Short mmCIF file of C-alpha atoms in Angstrom, two decimals:
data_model
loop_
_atom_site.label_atom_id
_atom_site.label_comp_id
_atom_site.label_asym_id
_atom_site.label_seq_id
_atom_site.Cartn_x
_atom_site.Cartn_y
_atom_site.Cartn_z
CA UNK A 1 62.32 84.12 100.68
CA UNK A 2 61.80 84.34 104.35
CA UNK A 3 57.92 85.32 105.57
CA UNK A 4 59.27 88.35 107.62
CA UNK A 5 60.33 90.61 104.54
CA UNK A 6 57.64 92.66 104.29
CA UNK A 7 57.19 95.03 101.30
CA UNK A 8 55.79 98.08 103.06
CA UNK A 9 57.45 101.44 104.00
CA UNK A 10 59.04 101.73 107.86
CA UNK A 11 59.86 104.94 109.62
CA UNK A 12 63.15 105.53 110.26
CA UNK A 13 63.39 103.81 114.32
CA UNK A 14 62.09 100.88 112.81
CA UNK A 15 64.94 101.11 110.10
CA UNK A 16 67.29 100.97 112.98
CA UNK A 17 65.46 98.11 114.95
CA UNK A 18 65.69 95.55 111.96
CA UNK A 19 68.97 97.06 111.22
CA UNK A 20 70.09 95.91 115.06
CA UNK A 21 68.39 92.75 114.75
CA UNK A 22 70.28 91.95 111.60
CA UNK A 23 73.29 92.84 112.69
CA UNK A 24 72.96 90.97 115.96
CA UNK A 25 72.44 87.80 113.67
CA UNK A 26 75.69 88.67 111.75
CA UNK A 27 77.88 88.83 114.75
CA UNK A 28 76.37 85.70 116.30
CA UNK A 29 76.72 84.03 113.69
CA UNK A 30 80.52 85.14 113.47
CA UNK A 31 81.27 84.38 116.89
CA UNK A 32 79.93 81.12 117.02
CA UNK A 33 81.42 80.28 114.16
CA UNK A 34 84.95 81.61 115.56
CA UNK A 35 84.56 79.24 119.00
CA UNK A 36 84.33 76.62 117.07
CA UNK A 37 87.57 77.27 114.72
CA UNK A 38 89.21 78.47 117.57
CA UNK A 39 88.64 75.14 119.20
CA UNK A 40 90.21 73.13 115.92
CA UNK A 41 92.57 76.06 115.03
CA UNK A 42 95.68 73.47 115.25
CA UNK A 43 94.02 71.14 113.24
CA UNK A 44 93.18 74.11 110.50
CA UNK A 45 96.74 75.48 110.86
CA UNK A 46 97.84 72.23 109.87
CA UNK A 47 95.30 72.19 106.81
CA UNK A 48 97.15 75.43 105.73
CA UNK A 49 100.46 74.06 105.56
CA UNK A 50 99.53 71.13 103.16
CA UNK A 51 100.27 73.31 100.38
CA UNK A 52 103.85 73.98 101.84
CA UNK A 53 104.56 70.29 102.02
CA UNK A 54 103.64 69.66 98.73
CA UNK A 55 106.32 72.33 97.19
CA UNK A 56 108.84 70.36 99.56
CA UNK A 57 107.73 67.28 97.78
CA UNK A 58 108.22 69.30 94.36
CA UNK A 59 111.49 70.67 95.27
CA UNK A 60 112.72 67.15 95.86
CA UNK A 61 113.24 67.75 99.45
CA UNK A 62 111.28 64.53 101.02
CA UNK A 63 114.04 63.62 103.21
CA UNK A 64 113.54 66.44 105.72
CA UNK A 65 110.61 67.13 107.83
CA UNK A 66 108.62 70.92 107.02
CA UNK A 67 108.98 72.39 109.88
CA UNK A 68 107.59 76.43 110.94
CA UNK A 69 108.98 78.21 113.66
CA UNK A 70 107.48 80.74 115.91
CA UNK A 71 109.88 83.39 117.55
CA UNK A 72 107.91 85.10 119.77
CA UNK A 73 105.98 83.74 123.20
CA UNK A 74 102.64 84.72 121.93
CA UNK A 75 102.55 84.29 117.99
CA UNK A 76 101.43 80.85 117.57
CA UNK A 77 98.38 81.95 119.61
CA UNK A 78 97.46 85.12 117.53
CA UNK A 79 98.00 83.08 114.87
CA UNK A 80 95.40 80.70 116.25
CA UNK A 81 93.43 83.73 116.65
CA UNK A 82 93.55 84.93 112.93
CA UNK A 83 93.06 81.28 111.67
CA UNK A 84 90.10 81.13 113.46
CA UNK A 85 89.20 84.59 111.95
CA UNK A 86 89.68 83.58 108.84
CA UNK A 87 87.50 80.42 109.02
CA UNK A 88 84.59 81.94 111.03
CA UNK A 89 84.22 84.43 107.98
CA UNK A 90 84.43 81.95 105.73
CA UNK A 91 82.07 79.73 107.55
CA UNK A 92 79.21 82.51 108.92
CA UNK A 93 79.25 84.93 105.17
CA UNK A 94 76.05 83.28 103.92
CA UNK A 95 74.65 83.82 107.30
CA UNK A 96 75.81 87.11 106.98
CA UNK A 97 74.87 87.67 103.42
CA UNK A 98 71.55 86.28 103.99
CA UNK A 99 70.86 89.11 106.88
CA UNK A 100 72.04 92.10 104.60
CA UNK A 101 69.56 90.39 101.47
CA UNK A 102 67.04 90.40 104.19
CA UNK A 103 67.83 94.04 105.18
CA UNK A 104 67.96 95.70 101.99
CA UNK A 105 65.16 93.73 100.13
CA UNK A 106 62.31 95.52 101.53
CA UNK A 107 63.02 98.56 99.96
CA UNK A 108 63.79 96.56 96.34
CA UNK A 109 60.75 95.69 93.87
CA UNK A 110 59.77 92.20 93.08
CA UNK A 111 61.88 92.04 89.96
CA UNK A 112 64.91 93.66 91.64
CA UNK A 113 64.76 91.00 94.44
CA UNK A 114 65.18 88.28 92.04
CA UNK A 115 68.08 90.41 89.87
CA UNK A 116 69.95 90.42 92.82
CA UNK A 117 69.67 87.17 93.94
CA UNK A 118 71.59 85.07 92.01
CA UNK A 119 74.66 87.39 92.31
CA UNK A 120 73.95 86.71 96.07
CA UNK A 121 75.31 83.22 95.10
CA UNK A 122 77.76 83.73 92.89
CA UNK A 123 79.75 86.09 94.85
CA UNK A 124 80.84 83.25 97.47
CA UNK A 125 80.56 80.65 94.90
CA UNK A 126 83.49 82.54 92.83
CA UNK A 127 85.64 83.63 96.03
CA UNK A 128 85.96 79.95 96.76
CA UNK A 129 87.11 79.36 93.88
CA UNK A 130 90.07 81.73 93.85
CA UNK A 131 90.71 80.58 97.30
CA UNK A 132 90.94 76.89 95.72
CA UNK A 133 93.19 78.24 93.20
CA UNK A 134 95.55 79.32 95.76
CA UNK A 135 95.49 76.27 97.98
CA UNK A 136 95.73 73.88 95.09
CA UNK A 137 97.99 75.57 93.04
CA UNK A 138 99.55 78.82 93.73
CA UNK A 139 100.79 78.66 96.92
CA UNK A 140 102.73 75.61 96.48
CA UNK A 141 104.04 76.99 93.19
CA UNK A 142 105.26 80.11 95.08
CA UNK A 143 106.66 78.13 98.00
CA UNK A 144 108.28 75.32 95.71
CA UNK A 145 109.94 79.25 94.21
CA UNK A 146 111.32 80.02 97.53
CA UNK A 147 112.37 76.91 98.42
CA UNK A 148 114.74 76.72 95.42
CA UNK A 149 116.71 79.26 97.02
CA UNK A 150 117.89 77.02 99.70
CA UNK A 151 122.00 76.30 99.86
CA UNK A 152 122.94 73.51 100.86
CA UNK A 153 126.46 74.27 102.00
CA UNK A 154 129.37 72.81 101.61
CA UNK A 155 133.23 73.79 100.61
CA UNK A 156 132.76 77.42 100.00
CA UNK A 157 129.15 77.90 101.03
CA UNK A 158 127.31 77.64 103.97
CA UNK A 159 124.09 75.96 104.27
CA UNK A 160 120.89 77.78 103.80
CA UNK A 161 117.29 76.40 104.63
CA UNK A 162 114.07 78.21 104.56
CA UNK A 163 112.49 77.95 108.15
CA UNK A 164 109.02 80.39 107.34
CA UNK A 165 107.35 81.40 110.85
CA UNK A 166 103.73 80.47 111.56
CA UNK A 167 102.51 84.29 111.11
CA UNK A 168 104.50 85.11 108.19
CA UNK A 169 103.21 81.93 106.46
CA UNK A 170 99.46 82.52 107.40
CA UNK A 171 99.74 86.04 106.41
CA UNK A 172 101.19 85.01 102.98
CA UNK A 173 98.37 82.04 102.16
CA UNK A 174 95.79 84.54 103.17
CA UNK A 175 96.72 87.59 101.47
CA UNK A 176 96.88 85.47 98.26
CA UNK A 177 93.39 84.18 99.15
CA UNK A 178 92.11 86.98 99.39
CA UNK A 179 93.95 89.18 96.42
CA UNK A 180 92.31 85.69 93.96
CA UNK A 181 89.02 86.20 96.22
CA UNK A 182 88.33 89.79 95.10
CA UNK A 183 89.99 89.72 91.67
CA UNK A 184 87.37 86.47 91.23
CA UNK A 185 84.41 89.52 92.39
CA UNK A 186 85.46 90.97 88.96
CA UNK A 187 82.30 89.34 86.47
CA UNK A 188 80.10 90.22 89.61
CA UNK A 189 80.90 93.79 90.15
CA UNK A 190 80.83 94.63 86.53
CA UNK A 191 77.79 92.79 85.69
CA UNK A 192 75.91 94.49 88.41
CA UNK A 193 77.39 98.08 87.12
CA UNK A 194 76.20 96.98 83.50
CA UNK A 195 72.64 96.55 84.66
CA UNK A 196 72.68 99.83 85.93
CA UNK A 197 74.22 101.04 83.09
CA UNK A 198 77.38 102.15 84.94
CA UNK A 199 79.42 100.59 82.53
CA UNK A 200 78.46 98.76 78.85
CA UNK A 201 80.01 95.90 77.12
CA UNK A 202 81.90 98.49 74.66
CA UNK A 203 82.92 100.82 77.21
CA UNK A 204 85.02 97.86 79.12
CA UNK A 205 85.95 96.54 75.29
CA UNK A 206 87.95 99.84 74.96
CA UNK A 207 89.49 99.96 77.87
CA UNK A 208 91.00 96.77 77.72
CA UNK A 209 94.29 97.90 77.33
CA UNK A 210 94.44 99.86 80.46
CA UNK A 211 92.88 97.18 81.90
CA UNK A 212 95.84 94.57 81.30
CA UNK A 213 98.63 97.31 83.00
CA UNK A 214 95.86 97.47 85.81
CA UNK A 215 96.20 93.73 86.28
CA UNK A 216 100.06 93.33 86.82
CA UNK A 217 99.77 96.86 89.08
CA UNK A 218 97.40 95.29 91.23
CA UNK A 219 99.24 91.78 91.47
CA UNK A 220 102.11 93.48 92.19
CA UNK A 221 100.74 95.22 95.24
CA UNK A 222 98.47 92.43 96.56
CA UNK A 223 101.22 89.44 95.75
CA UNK A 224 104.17 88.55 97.53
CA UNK A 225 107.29 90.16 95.22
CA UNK A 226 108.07 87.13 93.09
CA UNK A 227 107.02 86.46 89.37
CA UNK A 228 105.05 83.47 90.18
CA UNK A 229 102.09 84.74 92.29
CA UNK A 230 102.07 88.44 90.48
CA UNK A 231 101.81 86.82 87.09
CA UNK A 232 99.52 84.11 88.55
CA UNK A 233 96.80 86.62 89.85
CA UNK A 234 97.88 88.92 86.89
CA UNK A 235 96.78 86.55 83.92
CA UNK A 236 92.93 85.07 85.61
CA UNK A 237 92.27 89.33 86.52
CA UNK A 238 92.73 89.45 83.13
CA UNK A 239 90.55 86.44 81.80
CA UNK A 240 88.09 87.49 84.18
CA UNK A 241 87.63 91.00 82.48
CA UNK A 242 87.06 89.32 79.10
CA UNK A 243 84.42 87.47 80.98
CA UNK A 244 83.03 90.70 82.31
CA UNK A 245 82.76 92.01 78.87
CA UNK A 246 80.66 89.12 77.79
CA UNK A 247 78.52 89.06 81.04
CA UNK A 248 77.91 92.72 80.27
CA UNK A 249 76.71 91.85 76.78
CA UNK A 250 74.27 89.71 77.95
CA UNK A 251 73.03 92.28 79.93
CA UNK A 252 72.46 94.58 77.44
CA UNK A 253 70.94 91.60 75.45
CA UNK A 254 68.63 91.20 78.53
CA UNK A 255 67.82 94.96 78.85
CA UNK A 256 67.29 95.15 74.90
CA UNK A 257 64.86 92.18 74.97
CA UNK A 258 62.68 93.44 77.53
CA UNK A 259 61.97 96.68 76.31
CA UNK A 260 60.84 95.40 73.19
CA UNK A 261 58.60 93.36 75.30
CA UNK A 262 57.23 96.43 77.03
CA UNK A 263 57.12 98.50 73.98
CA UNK A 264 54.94 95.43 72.01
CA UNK A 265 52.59 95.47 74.93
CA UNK A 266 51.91 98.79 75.22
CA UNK A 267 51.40 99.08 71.43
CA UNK A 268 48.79 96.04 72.23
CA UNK A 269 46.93 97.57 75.04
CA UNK A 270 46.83 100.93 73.04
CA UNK A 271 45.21 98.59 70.04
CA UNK A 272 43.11 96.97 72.09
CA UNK A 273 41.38 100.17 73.98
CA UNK A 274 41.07 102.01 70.32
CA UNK A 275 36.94 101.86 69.70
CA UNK A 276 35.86 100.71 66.21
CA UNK A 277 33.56 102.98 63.67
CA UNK A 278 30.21 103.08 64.28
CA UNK A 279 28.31 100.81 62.11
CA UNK A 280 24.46 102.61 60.19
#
């Protein structure tokens, strides 16, 4: 890692110092990252709404244009705002990531350092992922779900069309991001408990079953209210605890095989410092 972790014990003000200087990083980081989405937030808006034309193309309804709607003076500009949120975090977290590694890993040993480590990868690396999920698949499944509950009028009925404003679409895509973002944490958190020894690969076996209701409570509270996105987040949350389970076995795998290491070495050193009889 970077030459300025140093492995040696710091009073408390220079705790806070490299705490400040980290965090000044962070927020740098952040902000420059948010000019610059800020600057192109149109152009990301419009990125967003890909998955809304492709449910129109699902639906069957190519013959009309997808249009969004803003009803208020300001909201397409705090909705510029939050995009630009949204993709400065996205952009700056391994900055950020890298500056809380680089905080907390003087006080970690050698072997810790390089437990944590690849977690420090995997974390992002499986958030993207459940925001790809959404993007690719879930939001235009729920969207193509709302859209066939358009009318399209006639003798009897009048005519129906779903017009979604720019903030209520935004906040939809990115609540579902980030409900498949955290749920995707799952094999992360629990491996990390497992090491530990917060949890173990049997404890998380038994509790499987109130495990699955957690799943669909969650989904319900994170997901918009319709089947497709609660049973959507519902069923991966679920595959992704059967995952933890086996993660957590390899842990204990891990943990098992090491301390038979330890315990064959000591028993080697002991052999080795034992002094042979005397010879007459």
């Amino acid at each position: 890692m970077s030459g300025d972790i140093e492995d040696r014990p710091q009073p408390l003000i220079e705790h806070l110092i490299e705490l400040r200087r980290r965090l000044m990083w962070a927020i740098g980081a952040f902000f420059a990252a948010f000019l610059v989405c800020f600057y192109f937030a149109k152009g990301l808006f419009n990125l967003l709404v890909l998955p809304f034309k492709w449910a129109v193309s699902w639906a069957g309804l190519n013959h009309r244009n997808v249009e969004l709607i803003y009803t208020a003076p300001q909201e397409f500009f705090f909705t510029q705002i939050k995009v630009a949120m949204f993709g400065a975090l996205v952009i700056a977290f391994p900055v950020i990531a890298a500056q809380i590694y680089k905080f907390v890993a003087p006080g970690l040993y050698k072997n810790e350092r390089a437990a944590f480590l690849p977690f420090l990868v995997a974390s992002p690396l499986l958030f993207l992922l459940g925001g790809a999920l959404v993007y690719f698949f879930f939001t235009p499944m729920v969207m193509w779900f709302f859209l066939a509950m358009e009318q399209g009028g006639g003798e009897g009925q009048v005519a129906i069309q779903l017009l979604p404003k720019v903030s209520e679409y935004l906040s939809l895509i990115m609540s579902l991001v980030f409900a498949f973002g955290l749920v995707f944490q799952l094999p992360v958190i629990t491996t990390l408990l497992a090491r530990v020894g917060f949890v173990s690969s049997q404890g998380l076996a038994e509790k499987r079953k109130y495990a699955i209701v957690i799943a669909f409570v969650v989904a319900a509270v994170l997901t918009p209210p319709d089947p497709i996105s609660q049973i959507g987040l519902a069923l991966p949350a679920i595959l992704l605890y059967e995952i933890s389970i086996y993660t957590a076995r390899l842990v204990e795998r891990q943990r098992a095989a090491d301390a038979l290491k330890s315990e064959a070495a000591e028993s080697q050193e002991g052999s080795s410092g034992e002094v042979g009889p005397a010879k007459g």
